[in-house]
PDB file of C-alpha atoms in Angstrom:
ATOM      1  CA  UNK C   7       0.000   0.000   0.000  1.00  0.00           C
ATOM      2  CA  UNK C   8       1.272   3.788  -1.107  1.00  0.00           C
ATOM      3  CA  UNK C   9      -0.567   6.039   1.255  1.00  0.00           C
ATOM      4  CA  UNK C  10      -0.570   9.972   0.481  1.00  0.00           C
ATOM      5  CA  UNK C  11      -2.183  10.533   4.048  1.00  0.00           C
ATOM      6  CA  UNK C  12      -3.133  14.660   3.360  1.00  0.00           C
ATOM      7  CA  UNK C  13      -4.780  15.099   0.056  1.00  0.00           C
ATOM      8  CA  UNK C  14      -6.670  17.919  -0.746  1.00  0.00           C
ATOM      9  CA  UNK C  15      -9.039  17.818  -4.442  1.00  0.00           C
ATOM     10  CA  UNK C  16      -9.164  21.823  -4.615  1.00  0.00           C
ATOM     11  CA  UNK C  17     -11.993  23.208  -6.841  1.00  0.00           C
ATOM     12  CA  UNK C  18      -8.534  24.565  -8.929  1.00  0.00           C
ATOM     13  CA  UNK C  19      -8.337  21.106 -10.071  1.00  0.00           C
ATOM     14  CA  UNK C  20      -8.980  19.050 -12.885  1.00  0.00           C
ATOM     15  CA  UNK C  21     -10.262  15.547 -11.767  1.00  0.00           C
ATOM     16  CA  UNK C  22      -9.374  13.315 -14.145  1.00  0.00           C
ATOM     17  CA  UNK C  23      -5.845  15.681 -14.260  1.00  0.00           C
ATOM     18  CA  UNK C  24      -5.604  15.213 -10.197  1.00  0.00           C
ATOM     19  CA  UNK C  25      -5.968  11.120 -10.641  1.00  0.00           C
ATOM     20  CA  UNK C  26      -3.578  10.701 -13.385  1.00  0.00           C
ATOM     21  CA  UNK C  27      -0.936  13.050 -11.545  1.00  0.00           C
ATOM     22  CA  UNK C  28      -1.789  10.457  -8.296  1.00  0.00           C
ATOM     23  CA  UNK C  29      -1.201   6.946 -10.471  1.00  0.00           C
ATOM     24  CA  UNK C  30       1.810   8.242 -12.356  1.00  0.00           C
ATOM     25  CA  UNK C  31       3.342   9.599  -8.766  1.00  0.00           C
ATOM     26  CA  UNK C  32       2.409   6.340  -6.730  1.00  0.00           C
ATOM     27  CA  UNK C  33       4.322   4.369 -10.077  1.00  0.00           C
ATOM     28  CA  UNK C  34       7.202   6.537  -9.700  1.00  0.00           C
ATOM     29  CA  UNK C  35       7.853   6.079  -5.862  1.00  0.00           C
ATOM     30  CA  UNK C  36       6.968   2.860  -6.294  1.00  0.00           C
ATOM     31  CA  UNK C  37       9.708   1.959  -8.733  1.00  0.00           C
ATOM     32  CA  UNK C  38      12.228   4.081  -6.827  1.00  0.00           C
ATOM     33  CA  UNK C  39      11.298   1.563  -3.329  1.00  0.00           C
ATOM     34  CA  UNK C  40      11.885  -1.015  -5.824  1.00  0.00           C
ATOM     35  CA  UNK C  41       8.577  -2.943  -4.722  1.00  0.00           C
ATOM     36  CA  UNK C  42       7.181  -6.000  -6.260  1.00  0.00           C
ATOM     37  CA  UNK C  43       3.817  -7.693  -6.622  1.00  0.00           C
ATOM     38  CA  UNK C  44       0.289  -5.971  -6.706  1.00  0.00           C
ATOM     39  CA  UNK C  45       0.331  -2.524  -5.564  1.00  0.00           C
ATOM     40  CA  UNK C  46      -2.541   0.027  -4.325  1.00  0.00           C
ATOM     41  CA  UNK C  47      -2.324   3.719  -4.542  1.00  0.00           C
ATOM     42  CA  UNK C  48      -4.321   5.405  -1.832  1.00  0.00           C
ATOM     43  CA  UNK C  49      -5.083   8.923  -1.023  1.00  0.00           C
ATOM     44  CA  UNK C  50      -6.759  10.226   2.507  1.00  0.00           C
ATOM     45  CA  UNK C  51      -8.768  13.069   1.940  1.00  0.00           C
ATOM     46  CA  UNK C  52      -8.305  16.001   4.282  1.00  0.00           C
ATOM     47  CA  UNK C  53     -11.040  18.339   3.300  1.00  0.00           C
ATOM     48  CA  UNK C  54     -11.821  21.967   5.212  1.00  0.00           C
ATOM     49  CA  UNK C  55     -14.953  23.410   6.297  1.00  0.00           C
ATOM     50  CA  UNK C  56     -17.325  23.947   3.816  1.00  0.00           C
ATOM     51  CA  UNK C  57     -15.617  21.341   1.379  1.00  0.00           C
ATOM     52  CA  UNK C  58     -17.576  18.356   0.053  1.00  0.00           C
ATOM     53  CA  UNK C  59     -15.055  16.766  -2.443  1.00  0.00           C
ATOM     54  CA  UNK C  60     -15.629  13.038  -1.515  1.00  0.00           C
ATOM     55  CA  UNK C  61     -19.337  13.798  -1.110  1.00  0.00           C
ATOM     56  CA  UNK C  62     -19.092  14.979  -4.376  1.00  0.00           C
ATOM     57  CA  UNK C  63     -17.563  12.426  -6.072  1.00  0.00           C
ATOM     58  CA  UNK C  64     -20.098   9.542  -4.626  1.00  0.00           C
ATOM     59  CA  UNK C  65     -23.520  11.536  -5.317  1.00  0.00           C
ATOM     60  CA  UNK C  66     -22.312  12.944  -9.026  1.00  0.00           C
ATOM     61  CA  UNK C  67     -20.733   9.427  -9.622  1.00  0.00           C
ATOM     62  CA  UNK C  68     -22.859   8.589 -13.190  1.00  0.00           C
ATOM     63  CA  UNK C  69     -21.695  11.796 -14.581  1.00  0.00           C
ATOM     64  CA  UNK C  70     -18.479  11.415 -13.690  1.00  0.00           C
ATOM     65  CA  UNK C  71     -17.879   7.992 -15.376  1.00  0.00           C
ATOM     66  CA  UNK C  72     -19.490   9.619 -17.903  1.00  0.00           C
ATOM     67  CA  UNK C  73     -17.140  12.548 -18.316  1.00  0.00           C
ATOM     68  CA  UNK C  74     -13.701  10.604 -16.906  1.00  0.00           C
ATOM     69  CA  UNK C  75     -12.535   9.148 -20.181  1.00  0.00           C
ATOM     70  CA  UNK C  76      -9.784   6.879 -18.500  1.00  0.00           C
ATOM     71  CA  UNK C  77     -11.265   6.430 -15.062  1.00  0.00           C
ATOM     72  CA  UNK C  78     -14.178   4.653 -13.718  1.00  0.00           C
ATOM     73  CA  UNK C  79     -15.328   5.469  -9.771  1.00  0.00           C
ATOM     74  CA  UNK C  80     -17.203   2.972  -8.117  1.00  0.00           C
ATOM     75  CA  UNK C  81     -18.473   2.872  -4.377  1.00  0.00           C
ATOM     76  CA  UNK C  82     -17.389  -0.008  -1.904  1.00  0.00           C
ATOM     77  CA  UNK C  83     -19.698  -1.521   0.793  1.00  0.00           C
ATOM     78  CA  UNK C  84     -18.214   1.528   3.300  1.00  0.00           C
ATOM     79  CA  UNK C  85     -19.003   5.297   3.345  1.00  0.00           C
ATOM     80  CA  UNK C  86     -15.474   6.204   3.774  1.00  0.00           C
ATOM     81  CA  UNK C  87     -14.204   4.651   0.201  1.00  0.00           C
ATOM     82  CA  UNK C  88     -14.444   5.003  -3.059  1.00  0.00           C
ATOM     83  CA  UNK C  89     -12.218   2.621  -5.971  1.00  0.00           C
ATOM     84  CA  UNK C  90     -11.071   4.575  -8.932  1.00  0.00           C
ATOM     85  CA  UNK C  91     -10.360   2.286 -11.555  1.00  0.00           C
ATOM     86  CA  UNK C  92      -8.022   3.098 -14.541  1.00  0.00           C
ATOM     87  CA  UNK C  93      -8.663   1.457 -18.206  1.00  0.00           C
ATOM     88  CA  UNK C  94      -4.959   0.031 -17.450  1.00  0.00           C
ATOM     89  CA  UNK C  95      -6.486  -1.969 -14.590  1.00  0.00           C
ATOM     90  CA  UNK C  96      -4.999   0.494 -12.076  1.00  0.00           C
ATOM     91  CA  UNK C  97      -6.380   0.936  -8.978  1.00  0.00           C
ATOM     92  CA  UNK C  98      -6.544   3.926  -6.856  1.00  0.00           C
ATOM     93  CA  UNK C  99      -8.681   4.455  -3.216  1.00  0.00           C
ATOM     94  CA  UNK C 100     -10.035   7.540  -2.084  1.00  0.00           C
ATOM     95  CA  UNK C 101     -11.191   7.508   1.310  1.00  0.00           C
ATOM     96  CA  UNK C 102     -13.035  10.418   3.255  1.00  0.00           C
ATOM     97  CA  UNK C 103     -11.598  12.894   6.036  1.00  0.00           C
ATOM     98  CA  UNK C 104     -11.202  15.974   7.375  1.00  0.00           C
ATOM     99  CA  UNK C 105      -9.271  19.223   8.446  1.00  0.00           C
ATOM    100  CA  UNK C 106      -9.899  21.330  11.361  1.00  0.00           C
ATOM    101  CA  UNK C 107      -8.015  24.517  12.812  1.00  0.00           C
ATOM    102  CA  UNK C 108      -8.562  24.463  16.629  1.00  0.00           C
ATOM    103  CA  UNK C 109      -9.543  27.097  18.986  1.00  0.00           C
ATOM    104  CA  UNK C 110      -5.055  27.697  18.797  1.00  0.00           C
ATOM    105  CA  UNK C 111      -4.551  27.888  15.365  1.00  0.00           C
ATOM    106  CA  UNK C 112      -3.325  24.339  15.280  1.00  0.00           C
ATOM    107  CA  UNK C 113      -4.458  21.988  11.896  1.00  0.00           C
ATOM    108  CA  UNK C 114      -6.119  18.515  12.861  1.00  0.00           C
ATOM    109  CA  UNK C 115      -6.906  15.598  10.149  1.00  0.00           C
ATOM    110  CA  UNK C 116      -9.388  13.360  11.165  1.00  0.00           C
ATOM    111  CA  UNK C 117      -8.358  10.377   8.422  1.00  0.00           C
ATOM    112  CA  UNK C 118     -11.141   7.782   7.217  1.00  0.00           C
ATOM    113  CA  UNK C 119     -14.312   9.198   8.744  1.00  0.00           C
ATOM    114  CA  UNK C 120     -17.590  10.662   7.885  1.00  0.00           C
ATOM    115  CA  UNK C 121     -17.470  12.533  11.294  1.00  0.00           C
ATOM    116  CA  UNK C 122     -17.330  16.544  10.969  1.00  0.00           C
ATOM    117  CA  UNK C 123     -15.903  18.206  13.704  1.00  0.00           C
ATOM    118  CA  UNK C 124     -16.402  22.217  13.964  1.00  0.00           C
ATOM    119  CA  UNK C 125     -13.691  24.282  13.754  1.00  0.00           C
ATOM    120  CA  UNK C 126     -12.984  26.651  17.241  1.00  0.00           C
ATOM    121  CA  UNK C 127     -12.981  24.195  19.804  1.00  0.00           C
ATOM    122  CA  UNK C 128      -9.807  23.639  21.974  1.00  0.00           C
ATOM    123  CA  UNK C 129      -6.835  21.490  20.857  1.00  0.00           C
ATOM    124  CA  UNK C 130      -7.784  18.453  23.145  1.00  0.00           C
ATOM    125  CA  UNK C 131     -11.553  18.532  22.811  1.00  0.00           C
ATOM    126  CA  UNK C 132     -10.778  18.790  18.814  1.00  0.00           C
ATOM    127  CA  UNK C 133      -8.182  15.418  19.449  1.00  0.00           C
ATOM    128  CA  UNK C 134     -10.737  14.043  21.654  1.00  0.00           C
ATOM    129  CA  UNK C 135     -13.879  14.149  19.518  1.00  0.00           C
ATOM    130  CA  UNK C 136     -11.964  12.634  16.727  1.00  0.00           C
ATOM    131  CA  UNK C 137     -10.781   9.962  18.607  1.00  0.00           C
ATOM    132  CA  UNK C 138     -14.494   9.208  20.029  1.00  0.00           C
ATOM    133  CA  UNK C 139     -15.772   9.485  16.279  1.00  0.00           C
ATOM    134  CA  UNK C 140     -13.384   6.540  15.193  1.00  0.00           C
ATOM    135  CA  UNK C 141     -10.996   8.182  12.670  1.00  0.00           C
ATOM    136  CA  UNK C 142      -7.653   8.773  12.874  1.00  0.00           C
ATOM    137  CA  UNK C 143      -6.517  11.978  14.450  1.00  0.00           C
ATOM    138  CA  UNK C 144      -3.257  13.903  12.808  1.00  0.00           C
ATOM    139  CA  UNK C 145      -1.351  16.449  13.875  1.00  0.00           C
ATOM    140  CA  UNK C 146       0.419  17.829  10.534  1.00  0.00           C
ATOM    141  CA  UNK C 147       3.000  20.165  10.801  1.00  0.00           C
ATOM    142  CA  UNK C 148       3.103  23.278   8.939  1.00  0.00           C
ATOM    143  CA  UNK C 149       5.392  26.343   8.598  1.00  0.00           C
ATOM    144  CA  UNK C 150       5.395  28.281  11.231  1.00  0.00           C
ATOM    145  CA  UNK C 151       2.695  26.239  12.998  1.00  0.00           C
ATOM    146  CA  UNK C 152       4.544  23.807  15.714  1.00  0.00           C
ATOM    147  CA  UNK C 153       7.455  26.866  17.014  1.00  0.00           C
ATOM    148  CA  UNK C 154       6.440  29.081  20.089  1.00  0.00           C
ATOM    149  CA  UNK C 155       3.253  28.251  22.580  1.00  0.00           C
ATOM    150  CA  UNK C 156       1.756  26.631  19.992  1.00  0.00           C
ATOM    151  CA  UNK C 157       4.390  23.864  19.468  1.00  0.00           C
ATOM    152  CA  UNK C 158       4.415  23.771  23.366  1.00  0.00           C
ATOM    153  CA  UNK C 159       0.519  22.734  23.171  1.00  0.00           C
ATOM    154  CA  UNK C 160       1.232  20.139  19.873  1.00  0.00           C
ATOM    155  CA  UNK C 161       4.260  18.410  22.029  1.00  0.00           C
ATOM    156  CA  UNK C 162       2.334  17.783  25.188  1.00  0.00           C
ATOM    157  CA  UNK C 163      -0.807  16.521  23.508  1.00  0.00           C
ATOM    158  CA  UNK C 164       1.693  14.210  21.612  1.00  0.00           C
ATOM    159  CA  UNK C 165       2.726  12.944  25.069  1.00  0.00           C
ATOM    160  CA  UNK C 166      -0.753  12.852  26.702  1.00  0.00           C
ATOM    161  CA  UNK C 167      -2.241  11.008  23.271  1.00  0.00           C
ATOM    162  CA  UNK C 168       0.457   9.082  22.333  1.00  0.00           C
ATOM    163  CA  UNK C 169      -0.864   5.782  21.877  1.00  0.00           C
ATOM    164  CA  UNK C 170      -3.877   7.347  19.775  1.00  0.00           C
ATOM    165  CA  UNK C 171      -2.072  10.287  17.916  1.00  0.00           C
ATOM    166  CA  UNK C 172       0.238  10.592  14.889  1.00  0.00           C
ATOM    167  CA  UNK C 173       1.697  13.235  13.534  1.00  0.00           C
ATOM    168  CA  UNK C 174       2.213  14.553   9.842  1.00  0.00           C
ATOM    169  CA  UNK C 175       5.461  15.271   8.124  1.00  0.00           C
ATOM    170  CA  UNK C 176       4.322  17.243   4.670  1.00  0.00           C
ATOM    171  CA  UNK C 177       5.553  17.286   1.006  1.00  0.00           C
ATOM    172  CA  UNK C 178       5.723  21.201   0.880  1.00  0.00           C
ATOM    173  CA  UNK C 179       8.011  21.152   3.443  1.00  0.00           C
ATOM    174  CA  UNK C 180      11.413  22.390   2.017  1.00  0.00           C
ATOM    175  CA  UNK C 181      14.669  20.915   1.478  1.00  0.00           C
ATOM    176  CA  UNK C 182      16.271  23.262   3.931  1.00  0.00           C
ATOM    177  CA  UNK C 183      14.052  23.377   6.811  1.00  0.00           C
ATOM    178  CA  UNK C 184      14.952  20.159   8.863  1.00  0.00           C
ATOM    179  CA  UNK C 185      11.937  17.427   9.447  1.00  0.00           C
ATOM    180  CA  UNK C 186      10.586  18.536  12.653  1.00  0.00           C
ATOM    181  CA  UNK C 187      12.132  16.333  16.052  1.00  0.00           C
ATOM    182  CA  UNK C 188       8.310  15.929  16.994  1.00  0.00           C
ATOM    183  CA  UNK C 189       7.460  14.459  13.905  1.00  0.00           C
ATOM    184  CA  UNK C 190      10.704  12.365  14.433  1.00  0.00           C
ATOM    185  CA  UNK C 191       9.798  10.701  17.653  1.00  0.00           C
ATOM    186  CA  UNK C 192       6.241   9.730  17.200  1.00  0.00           C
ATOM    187  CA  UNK C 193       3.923   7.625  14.841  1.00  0.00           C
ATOM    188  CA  UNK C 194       3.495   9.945  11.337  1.00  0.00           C
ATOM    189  CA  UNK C 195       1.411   9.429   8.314  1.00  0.00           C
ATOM    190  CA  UNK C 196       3.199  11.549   6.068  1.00  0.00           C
ATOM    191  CA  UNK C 197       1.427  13.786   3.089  1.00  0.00           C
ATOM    192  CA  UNK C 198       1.580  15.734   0.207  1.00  0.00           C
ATOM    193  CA  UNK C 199      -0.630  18.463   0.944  1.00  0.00           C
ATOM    194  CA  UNK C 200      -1.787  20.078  -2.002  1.00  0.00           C
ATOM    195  CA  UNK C 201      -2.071  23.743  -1.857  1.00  0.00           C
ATOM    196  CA  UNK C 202      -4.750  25.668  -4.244  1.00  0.00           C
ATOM    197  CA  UNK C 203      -2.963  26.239  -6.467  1.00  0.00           C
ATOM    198  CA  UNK C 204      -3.368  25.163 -10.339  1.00  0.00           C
ATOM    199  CA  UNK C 205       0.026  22.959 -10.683  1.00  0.00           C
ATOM    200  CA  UNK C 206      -0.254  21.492  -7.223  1.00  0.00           C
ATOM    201  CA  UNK C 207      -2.971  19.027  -8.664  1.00  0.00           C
ATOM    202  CA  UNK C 208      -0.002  17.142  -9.804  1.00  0.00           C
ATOM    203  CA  UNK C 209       1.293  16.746  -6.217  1.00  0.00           C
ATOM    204  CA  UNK C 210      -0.921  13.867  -5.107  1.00  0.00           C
ATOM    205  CA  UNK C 211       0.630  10.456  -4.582  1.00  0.00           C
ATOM    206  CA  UNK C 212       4.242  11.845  -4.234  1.00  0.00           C
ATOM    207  CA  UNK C 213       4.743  12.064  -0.529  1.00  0.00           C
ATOM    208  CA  UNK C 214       3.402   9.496   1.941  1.00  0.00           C
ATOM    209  CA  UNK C 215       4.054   6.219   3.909  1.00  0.00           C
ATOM    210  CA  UNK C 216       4.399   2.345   2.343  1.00  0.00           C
ATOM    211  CA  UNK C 217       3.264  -0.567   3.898  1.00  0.00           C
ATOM    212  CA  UNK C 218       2.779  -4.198   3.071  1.00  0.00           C
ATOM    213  CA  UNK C 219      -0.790  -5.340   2.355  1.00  0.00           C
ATOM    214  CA  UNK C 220      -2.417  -6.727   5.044  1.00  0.00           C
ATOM    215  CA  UNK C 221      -3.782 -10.203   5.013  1.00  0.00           C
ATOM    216  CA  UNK C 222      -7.367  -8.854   5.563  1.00  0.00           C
ATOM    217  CA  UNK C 223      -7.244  -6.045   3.074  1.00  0.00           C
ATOM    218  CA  UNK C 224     -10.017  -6.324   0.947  1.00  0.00           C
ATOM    219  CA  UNK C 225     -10.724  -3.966  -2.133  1.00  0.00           C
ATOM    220  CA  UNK C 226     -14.701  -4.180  -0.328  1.00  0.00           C
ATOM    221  CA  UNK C 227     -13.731  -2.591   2.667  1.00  0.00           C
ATOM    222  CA  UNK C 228      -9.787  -0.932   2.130  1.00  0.00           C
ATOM    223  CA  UNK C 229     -10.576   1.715   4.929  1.00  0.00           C
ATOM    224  CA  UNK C 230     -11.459  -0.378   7.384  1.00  0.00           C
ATOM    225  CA  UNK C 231      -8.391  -2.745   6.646  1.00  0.00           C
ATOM    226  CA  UNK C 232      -6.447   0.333   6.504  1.00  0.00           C
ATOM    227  CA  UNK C 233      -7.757   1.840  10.215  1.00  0.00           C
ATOM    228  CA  UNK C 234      -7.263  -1.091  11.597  1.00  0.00           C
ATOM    229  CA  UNK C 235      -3.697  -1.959  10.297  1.00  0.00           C
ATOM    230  CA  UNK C 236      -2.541   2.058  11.381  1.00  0.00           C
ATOM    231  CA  UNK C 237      -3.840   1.182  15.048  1.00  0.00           C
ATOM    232  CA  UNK C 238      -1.917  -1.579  15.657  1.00  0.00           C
ATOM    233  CA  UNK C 239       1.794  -1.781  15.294  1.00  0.00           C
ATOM    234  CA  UNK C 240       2.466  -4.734  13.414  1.00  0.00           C
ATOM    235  CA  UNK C 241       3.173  -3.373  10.431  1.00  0.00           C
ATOM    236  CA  UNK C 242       6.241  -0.998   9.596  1.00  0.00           C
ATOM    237  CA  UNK C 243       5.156   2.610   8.079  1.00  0.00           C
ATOM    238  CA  UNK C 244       8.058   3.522   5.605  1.00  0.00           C
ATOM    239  CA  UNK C 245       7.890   7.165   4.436  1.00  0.00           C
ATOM    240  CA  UNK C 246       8.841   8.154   0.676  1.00  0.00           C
ATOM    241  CA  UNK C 247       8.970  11.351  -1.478  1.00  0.00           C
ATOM    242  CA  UNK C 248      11.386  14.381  -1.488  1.00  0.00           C
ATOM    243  CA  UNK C 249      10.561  17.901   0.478  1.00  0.00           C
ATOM    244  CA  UNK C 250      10.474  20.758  -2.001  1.00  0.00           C
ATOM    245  CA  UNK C 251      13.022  22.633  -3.755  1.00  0.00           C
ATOM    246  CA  UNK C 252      13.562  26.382  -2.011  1.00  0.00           C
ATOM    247  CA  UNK C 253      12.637  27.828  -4.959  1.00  0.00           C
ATOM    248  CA  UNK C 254       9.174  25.922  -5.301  1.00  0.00           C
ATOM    249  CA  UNK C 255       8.570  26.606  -1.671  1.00  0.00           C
ATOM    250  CA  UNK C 256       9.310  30.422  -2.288  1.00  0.00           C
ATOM    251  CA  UNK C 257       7.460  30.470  -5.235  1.00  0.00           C
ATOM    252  CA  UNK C 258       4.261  28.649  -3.819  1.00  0.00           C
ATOM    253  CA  UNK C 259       4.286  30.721  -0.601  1.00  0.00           C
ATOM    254  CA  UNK C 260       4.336  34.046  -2.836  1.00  0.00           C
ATOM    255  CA  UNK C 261       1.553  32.914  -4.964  1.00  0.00           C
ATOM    256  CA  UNK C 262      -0.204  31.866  -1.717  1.00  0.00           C
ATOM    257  CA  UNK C 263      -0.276  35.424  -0.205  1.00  0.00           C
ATOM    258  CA  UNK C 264      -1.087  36.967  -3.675  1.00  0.00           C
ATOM    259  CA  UNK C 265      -4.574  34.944  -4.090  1.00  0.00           C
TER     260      UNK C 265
END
């Protein structure tokens, strides 16, 4: 399994653009980890208030297929997935989540849920509601976002959630700027992290964690084989894809505070 583990599908983006960019970047990294065998791309949705992307996708399915000249999206027997197949036989999973800021200014992903949490409340009722909802909380860093009190707040709810927390290493990150120690010492589901921009839809896929496939995964129910592998600790994350060139970052950070 190739997880990208903080995927946004902007409204900047082209769909069938957005999963072609995702299969062509979980072949590369794939080739470069030199693995063998079948091989499943899949990308956690992370989507803000306000955004129905994956909501989108199951109740305009029929057009879709009907528009989506290479790719065919089909629902599973959960609420959280959705199977994109490609006319190559490919196979890419979508499954549903969530991004909230917290009453600090601090960025939560709730991975492979329906459950919407509100945006405002505190940094531990945020972690705590997710965790009583089922999904998978995330703390991702972000520039600027884990230095001062609010990387005080991130590292002590890391060590009073540690067992049911991960943190998030992301693919904007630069080349410069050092992976952060916090991200270091605890369980991370890395991601690309898309920002809306137009070229960014061709960032999906390329940053992320590899795993071997479970012997329960089924292509029926992929998110709950997927929860249920993350919670346990059998199986060894490995994280893949390259931080950003300073130029990109400076460039994408300019653009950022220009829209």
């Amino acid at each position: 399994l190739l997880v990208d583990a903080h995927v946004h599908l902007h409204d900047c983006f082209d769909l069938a653009e957005f999963l072609d960019a995702a299969r062509i970047n979980f072949q590369i990294q794939s080739r470069q980890l030199g693995l063998t065998g079948k091989k499943f791309g899949v990308l956690l949705l992370t989507e803000c208030s306000g955004v129905a992307a994956f909501t989108n996708l199951v109740t305009q399915q029929a057009s879709l297929n009907q528009q989506l000249s290479n790719w065919n999206i089909s629902t599973t027997s959960e609420a959280t997935s959705l199977r994109l197949t490609h006319t190559s036989g490919d196979s890419l999973f979508i499954m549903a989540g969530r991004q909230v800021v917290t009453k600090e200014n601090i960025e939560v992903l709730t991975l492979i849920t329906e459950a919407t949490i509100k945006d405002g409340l505190s940094l531990e009722e945020t972690i705590q509601q997710a965790i009583t909802s089922g999904s998978l909380p995330v703390l991702p860093w972000g520039v600027g976002k884990w230095i001062g009190k609010r990387g005080t707040l991130v590292s002590n709810q890391l060590a009073a959630d540690a067992d049911q927390l991960f943190t998030g290493d992301n693919g904007g990150r630069p080349g410069f700027w050092p992976q952060s120690k916090l991200c270091q010492e605890h369980r991370q589901l890395p991601g690309s992290d898309p920002l809306p921009l137009s070229d960014e839809v061709q960032r999906p896929g390329s940053f992320g964690f590899v795993t071997p496939v479970p012997a329960y995964w089924t292509e029926e129910e992929p998110a709950s084989a997927l929860k249920q592998l993350l919670q346990s600790t059998q199986y060894k994350l490995r994280t893949y894809g390259q931080s950003q060139s300073f130029w990109k970052f400076v460039k994408n950070q300019t653009l950022l505070r220009l829209t």
